[in-house]
PDB file of C-alpha atoms and ligand atoms in Angstrom:
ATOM      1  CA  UNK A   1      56.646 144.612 175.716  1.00  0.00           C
ATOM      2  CA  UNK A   2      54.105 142.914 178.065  1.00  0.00           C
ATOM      3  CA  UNK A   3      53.702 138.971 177.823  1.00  0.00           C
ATOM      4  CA  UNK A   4      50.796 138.926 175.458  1.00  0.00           C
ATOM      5  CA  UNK A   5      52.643 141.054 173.383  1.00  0.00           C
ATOM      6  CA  UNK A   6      55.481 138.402 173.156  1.00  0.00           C
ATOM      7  CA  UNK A   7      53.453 135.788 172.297  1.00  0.00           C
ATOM      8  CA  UNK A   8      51.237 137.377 169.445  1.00  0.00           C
ATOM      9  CA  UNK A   9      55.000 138.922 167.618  1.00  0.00           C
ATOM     10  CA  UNK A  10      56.270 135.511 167.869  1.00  0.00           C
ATOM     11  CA  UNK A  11      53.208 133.591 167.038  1.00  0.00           C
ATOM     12  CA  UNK A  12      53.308 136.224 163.859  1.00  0.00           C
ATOM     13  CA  UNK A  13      56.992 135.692 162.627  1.00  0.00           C
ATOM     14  CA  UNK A  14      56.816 132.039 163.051  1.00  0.00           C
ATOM     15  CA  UNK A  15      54.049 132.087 160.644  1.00  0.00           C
ATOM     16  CA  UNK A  16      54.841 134.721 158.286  1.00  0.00           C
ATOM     17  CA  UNK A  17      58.675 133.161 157.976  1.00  0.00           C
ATOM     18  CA  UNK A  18      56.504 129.206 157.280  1.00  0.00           C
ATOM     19  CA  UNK A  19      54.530 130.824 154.563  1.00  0.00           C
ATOM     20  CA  UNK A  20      56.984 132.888 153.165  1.00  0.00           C
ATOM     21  CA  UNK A  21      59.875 130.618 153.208  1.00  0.00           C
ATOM     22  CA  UNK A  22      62.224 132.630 154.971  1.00  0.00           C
ATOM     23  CA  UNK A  23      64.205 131.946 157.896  1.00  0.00           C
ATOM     24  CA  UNK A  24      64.043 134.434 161.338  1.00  0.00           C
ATOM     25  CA  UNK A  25      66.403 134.964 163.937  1.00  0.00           C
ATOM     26  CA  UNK A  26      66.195 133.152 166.990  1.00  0.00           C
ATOM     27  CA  UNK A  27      63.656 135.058 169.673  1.00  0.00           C
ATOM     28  CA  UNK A  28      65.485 134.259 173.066  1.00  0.00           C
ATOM     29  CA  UNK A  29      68.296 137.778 172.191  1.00  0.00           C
ATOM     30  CA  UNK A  30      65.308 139.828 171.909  1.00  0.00           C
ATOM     31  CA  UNK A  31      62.838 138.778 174.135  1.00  0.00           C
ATOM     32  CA  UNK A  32      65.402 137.280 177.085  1.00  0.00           C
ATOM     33  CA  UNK A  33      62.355 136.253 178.801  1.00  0.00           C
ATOM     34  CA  UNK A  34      61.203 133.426 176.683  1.00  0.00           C
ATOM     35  CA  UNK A  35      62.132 130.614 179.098  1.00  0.00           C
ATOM     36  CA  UNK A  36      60.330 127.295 178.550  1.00  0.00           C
ATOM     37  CA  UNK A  37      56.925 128.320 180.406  1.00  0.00           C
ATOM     38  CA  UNK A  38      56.709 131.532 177.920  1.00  0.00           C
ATOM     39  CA  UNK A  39      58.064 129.070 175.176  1.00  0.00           C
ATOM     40  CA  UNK A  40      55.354 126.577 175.215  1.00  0.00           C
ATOM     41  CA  UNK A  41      52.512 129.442 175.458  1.00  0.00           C
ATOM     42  CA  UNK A  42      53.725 130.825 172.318  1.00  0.00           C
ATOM     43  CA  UNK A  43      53.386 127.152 170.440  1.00  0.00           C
ATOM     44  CA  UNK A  44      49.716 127.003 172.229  1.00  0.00           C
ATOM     45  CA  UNK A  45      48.938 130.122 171.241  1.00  0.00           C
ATOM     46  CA  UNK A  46      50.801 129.289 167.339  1.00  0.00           C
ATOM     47  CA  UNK A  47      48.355 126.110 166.906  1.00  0.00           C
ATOM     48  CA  UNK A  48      45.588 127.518 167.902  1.00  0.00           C
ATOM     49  CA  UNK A  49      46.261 130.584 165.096  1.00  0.00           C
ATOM     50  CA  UNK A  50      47.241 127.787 162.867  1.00  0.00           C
ATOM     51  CA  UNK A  51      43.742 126.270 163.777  1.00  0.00           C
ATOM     52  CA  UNK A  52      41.798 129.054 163.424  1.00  0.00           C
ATOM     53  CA  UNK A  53      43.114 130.758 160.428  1.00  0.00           C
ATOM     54  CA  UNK A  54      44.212 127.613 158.586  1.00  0.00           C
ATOM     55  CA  UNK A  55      40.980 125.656 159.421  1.00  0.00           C
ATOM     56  CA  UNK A  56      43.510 122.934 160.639  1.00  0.00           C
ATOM     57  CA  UNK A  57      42.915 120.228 163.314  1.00  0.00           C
ATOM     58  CA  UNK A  58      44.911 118.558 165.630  1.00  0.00           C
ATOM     59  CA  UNK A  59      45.554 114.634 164.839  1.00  0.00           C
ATOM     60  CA  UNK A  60      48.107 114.595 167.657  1.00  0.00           C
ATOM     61  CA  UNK A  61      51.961 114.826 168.957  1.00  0.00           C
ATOM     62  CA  UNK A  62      55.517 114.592 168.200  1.00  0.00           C
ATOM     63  CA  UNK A  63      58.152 114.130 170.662  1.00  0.00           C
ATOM     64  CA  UNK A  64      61.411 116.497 170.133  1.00  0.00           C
ATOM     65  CA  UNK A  65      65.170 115.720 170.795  1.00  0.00           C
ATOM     66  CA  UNK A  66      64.647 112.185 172.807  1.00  0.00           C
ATOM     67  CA  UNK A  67      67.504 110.376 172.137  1.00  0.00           C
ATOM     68  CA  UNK A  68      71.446 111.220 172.463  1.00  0.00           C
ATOM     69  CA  UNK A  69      71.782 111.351 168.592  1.00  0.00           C
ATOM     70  CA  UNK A  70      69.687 114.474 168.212  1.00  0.00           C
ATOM     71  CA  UNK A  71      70.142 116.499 171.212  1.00  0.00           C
ATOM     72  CA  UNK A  72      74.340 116.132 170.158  1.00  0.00           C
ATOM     73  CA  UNK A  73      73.092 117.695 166.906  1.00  0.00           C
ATOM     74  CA  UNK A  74      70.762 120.364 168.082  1.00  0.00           C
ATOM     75  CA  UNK A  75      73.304 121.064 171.026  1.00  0.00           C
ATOM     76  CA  UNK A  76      70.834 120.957 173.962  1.00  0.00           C
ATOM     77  CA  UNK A  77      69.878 118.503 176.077  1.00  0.00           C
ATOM     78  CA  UNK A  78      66.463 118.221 177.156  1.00  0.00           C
ATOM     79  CA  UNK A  79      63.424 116.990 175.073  1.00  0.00           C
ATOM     80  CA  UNK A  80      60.810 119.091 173.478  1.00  0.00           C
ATOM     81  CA  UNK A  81      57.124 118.198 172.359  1.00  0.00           C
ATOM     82  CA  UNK A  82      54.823 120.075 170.107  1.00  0.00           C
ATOM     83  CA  UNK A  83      51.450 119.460 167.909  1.00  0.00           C
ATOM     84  CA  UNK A  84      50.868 117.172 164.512  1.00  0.00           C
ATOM     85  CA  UNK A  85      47.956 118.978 162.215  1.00  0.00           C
ATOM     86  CA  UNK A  86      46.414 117.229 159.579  1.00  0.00           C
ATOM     87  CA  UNK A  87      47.726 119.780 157.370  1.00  0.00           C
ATOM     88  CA  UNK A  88      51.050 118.234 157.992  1.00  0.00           C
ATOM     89  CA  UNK A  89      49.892 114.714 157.310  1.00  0.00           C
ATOM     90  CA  UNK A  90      52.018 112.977 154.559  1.00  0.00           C
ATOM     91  CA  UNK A  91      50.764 109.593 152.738  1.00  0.00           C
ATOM     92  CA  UNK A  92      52.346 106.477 151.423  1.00  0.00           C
ATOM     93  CA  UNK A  93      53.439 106.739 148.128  1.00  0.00           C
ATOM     94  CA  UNK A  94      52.830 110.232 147.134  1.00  0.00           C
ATOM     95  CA  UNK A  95      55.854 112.393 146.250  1.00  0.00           C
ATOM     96  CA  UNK A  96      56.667 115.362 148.361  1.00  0.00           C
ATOM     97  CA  UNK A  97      57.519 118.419 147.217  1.00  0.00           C
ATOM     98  CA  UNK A  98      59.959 120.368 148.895  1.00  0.00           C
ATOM     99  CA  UNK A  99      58.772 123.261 146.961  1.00  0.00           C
ATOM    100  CA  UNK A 100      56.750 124.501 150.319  1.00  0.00           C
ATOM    101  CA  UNK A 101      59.589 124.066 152.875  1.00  0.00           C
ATOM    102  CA  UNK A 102      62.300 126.453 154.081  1.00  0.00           C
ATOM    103  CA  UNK A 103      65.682 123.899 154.595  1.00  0.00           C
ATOM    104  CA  UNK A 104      63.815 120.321 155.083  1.00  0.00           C
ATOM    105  CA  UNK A 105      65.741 117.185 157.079  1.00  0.00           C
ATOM    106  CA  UNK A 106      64.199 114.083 157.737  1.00  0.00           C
ATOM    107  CA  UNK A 107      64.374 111.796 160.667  1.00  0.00           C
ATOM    108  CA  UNK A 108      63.389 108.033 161.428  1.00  0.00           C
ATOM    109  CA  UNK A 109      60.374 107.873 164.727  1.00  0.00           C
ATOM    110  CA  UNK A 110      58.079 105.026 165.940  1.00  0.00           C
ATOM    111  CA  UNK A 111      54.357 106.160 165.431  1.00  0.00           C
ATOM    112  CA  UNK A 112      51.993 105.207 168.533  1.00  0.00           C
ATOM    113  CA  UNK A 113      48.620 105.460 167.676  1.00  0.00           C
ATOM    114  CA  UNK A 114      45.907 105.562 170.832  1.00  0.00           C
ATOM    115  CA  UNK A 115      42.866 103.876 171.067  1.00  0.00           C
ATOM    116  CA  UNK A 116      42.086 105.630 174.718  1.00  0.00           C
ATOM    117  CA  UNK A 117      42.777 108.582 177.036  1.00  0.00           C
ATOM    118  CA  UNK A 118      45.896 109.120 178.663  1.00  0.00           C
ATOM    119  CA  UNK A 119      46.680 111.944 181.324  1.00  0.00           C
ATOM    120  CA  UNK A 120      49.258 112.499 183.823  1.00  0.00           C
ATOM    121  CA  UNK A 121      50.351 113.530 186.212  1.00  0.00           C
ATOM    122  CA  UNK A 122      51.906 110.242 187.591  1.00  0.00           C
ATOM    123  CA  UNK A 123      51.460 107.945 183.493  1.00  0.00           C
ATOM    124  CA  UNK A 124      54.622 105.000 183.276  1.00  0.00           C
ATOM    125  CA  UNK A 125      55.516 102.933 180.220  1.00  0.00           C
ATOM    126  CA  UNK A 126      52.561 100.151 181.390  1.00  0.00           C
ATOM    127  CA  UNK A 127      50.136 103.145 181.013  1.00  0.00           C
ATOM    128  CA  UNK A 128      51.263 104.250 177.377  1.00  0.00           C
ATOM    129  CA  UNK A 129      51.194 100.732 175.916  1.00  0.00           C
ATOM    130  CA  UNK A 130      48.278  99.651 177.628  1.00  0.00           C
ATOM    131  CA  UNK A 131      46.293 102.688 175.755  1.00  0.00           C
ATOM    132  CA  UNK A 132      48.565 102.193 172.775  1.00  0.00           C
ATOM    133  CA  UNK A 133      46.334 100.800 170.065  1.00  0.00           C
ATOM    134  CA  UNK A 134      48.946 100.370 167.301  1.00  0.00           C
ATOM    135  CA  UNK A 135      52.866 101.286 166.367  1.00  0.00           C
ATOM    136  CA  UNK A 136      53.970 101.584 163.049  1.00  0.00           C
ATOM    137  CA  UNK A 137      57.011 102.853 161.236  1.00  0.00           C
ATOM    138  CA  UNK A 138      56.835 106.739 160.365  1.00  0.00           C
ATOM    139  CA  UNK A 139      59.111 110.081 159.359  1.00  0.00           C
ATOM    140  CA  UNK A 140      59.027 113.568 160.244  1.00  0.00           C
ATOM    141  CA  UNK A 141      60.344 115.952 158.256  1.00  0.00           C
ATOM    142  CA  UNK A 142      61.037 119.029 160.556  1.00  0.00           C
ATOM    143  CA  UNK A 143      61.934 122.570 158.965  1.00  0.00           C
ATOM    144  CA  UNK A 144      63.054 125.007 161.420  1.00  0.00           C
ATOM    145  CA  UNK A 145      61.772 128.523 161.038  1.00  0.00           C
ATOM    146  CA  UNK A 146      65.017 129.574 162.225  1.00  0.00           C
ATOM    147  CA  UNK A 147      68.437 131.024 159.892  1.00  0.00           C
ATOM    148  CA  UNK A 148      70.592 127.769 159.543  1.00  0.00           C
ATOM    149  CA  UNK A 149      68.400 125.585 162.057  1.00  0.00           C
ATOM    150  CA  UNK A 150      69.749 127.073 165.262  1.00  0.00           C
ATOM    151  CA  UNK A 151      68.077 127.720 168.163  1.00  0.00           C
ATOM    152  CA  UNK A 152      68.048 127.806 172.324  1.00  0.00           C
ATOM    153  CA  UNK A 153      65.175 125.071 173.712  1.00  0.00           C
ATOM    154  CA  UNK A 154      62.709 127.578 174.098  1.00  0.00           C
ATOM    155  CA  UNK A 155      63.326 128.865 170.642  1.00  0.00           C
ATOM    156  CA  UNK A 156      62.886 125.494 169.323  1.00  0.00           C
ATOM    157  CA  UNK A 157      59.800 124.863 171.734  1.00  0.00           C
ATOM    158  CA  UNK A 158      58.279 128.421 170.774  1.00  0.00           C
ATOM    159  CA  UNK A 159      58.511 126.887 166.936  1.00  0.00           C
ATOM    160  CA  UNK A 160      56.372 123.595 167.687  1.00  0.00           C
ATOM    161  CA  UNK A 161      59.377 121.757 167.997  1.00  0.00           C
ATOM    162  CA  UNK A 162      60.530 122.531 163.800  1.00  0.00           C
ATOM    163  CA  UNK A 163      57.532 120.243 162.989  1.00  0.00           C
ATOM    164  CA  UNK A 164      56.694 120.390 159.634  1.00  0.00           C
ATOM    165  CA  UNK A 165      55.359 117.056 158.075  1.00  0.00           C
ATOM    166  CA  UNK A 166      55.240 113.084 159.160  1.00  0.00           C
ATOM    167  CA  UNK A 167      54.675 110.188 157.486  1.00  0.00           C
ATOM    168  CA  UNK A 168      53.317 107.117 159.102  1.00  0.00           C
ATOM    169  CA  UNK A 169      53.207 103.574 157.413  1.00  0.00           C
ATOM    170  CA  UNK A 170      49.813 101.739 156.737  1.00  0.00           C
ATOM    171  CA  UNK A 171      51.032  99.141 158.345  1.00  0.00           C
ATOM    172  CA  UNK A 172      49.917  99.189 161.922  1.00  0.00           C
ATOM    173  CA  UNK A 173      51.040  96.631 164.139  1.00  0.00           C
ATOM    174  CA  UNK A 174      49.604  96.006 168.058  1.00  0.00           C
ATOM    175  CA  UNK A 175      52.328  96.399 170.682  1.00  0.00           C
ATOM    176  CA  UNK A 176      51.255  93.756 172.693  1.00  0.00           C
ATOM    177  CA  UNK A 177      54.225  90.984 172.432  1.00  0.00           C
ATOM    178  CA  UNK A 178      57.268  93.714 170.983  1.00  0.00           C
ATOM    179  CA  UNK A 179      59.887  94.671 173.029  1.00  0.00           C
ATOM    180  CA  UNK A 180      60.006  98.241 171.359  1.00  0.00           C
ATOM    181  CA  UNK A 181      63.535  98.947 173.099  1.00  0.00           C
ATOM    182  CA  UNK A 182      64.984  95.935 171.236  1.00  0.00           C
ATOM    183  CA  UNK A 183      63.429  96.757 167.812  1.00  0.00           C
ATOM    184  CA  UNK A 184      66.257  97.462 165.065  1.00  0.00           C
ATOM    185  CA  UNK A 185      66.152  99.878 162.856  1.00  0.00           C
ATOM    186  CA  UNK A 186      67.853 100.737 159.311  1.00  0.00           C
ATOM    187  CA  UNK A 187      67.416 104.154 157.784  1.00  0.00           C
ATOM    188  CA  UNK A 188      68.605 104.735 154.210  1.00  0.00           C
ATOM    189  CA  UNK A 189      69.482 107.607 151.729  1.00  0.00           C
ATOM    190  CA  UNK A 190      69.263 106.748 147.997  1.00  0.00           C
ATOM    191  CA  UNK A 191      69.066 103.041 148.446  1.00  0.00           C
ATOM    192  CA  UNK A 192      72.571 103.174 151.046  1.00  0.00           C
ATOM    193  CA  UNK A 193      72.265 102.872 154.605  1.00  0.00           C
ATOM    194  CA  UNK A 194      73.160 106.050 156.154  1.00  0.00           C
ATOM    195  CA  UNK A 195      72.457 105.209 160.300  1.00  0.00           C
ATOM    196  CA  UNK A 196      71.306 102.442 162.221  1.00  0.00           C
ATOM    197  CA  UNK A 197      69.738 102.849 165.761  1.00  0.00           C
ATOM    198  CA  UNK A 198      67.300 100.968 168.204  1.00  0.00           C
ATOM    199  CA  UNK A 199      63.867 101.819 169.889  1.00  0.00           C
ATOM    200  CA  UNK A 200      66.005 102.105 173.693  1.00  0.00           C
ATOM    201  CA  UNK A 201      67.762 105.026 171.392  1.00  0.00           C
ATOM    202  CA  UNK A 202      64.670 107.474 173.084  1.00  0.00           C
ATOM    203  CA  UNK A 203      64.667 107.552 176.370  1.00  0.00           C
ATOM    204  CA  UNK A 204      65.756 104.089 177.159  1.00  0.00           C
ATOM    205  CA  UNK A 205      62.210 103.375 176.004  1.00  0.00           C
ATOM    206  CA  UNK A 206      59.996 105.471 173.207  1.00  0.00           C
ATOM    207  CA  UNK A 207      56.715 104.588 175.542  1.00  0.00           C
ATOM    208  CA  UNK A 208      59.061 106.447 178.203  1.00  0.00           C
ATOM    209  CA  UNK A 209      59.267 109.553 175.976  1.00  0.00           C
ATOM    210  CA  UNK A 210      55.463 109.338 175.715  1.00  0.00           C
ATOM    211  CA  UNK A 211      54.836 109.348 179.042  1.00  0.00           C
ATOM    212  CA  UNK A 212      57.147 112.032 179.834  1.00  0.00           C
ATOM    213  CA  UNK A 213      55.213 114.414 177.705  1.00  0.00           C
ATOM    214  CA  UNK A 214      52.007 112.690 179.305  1.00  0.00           C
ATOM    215  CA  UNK A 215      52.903 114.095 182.508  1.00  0.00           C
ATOM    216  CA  UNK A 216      53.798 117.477 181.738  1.00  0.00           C
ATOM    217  CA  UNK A 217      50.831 117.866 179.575  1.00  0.00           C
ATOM    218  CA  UNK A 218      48.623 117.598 182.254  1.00  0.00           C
ATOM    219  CA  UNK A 219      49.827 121.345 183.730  1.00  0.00           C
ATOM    220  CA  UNK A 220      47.910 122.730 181.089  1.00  0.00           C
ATOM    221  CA  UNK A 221      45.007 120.488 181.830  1.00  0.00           C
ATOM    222  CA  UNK A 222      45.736 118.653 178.215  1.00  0.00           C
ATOM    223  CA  UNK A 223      46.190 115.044 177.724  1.00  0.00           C
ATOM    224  CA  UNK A 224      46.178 112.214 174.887  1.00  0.00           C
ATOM    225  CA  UNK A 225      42.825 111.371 173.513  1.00  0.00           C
ATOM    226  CA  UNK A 226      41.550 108.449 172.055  1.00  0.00           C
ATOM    227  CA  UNK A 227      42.482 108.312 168.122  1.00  0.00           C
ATOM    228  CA  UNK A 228      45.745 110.313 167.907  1.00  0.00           C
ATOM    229  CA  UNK A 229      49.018 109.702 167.071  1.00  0.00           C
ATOM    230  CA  UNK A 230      52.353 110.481 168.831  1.00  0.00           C
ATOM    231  CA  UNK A 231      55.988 110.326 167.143  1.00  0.00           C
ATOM    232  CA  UNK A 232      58.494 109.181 169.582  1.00  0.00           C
ATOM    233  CA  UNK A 233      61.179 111.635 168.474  1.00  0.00           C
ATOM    234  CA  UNK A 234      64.211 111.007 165.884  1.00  0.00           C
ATOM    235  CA  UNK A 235      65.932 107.601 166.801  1.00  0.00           C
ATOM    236  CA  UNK A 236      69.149 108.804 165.148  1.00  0.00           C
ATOM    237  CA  UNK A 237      70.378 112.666 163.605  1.00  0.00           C
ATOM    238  CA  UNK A 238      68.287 113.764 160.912  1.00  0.00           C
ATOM    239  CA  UNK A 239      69.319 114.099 157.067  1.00  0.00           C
ATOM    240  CA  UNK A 240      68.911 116.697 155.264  1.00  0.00           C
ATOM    241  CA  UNK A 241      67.005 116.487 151.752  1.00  0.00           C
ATOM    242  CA  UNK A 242      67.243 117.474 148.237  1.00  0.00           C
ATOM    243  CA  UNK A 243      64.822 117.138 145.103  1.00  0.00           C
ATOM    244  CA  UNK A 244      65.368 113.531 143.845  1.00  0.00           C
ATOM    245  CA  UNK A 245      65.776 112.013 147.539  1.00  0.00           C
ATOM    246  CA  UNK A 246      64.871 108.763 148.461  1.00  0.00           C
ATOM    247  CA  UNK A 247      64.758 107.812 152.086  1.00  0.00           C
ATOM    248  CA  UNK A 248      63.502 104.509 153.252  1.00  0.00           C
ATOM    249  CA  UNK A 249      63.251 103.661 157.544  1.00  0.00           C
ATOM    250  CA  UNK A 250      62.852  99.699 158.310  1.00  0.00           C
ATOM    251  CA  UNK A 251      62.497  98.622 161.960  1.00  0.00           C
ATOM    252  CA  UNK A 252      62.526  94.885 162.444  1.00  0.00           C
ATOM    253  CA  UNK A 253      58.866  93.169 163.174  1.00  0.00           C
ATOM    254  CA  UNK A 254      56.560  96.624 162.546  1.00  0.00           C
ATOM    255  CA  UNK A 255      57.740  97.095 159.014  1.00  0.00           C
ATOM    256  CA  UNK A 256      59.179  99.812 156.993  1.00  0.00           C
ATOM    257  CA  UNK A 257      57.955 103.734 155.474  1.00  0.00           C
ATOM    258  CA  UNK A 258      59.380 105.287 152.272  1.00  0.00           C
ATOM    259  CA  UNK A 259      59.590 108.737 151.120  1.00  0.00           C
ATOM    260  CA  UNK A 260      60.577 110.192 147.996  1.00  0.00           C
ATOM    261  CA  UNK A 261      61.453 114.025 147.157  1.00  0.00           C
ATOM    262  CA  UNK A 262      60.384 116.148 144.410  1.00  0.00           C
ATOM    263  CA  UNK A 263      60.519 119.494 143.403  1.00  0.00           C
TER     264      UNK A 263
HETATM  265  C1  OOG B   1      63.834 119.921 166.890  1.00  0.00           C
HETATM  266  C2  OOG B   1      62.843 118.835 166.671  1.00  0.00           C
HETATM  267  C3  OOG B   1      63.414 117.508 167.055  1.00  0.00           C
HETATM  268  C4  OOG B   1      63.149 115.012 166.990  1.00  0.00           C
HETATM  269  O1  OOG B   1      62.550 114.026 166.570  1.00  0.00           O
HETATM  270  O2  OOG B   1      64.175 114.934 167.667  1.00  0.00           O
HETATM  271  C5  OOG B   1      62.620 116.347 166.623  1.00  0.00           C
HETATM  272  C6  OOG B   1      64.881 119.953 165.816  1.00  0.00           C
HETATM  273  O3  OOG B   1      65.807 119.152 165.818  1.00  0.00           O
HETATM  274  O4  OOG B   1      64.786 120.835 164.935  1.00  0.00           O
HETATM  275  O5  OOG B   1      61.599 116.406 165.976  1.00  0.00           O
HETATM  276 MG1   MG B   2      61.157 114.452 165.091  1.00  0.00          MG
END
């Protein structure tokens, strides 16, 4: 099959298997050459379907496997980014029903919202927080498309990174005087504390995760723009969830989000 061929099967499976709630096979047996450049063309090419056919826009991005916690559970060991829709947009205090997702887990992140531009190629942790507006608490609940959440990197990246939904509290706080690297924070299950991590979890520093992306954005002449949001990436494994779940993440100084599971 020739590249654009690739791209349009995968870009079709990944969405047929989301709306159909079935899992697929990883791609990387059948198509051996999906390395990372032909991974992330597919997810371009998988928003702007999503875009297009779902009348969806872009409110930002997530970080993927940033800290030690995840890429031990994912087994790999680089990180991934991919897109947040507004489709995937979760509010405070609504219920969620699972009834739309494949095999849902949830995961504690650090929201940074953006009040200006930033592009690479050479962005640092000064240049994220200086454009950082606000940082809040926030979950993502990714859903791999893939049979038992398995997959190589470029599987994964091909796959926008499992995103599926996020949460962010309405709680915004400026970064200005936090130390995010120091910030604790407590993530529970059903009202019991099931992990405990720290903002230096990602990277040493989420802003560092940030600006990692940042930089490799700019290849595809992309960048940050004024208004959206980024998740940091998972500060610890990721749960997964059942109907009736209750899952609450509190980070000293910026607050705490809850989420609870239906149906
Ligand atoms: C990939 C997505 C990872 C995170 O925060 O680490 C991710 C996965 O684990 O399915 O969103
Ligand atoms: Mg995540």
């Amino acid at each position: 099959m020739i590249k654009t061929d690739i791209i349009d099967h995968i870009v079709r499976e990944l969405i047929n298997a989301e709306r159909e709630r079935l899992e697929v096979n990883k791609f990387v047996d059948e198509f051996p050459e999906l390395d990372m450049e032909l991974a992330y063309e597919v997810q371009e090419r998988l928003i702007e379907t999503k875009c297009k056919e779902g009348n969806a826009k872009v409110t930002g991005r997530k970080l993927g496997l940033t800290s030690r916690a995840k890429q031990e559970m994912m087994g790999v060991h680089e990180p991934t980014y991919g897109v947040l829709l507004d489709n995937m947009q979760l509010f405070e205090g609504e219920k969620i029903s699972l009834e739309p997702l494949i095999h849902p887990k949830i995961e504690p992140e650090i929201a940074f919202i953006f009040n200006k531009e930033v592009k690479g190629p050479i962005v640092t942790v000064t240049d994220i927080l200086a454009a950082t507006a606000y940082i809040a608490p926030a979950m993502e609940i990714i859903d791999s498309r893939y049979r038992n959440f398995k997959f190589t990197l470029p599987d994964v990246v091909a796959d926008n990174s499992s995103s599926s939904r996020y949460l962010i509290s309405d709680r915004l706080t400026p970064v200005s005087d936090i130390d995010i690297r120091l910030m604790g924070m407590v993530f529970k299950k059903n009202g019991e504390i099931v992990t405990t991590s720290a903002g230096a979890s990602v990277m040493g520093h989420p802003a560092r995760a940030v600006a990692w992306m940042v930089n490799r954005l700019v290849k595809k002449g992309q960048s940050i723009k004024p208004g959206e949001v980024v998740l940091s990436g998972a500060l610890s494994e990721a749960f997964s969830i059942e109907s009736g779940d209750h899952f609450s993440v509190s980070f000293d100084r910026i607050g705490s989000v809850e989420a609870s599971f239906t149906n």
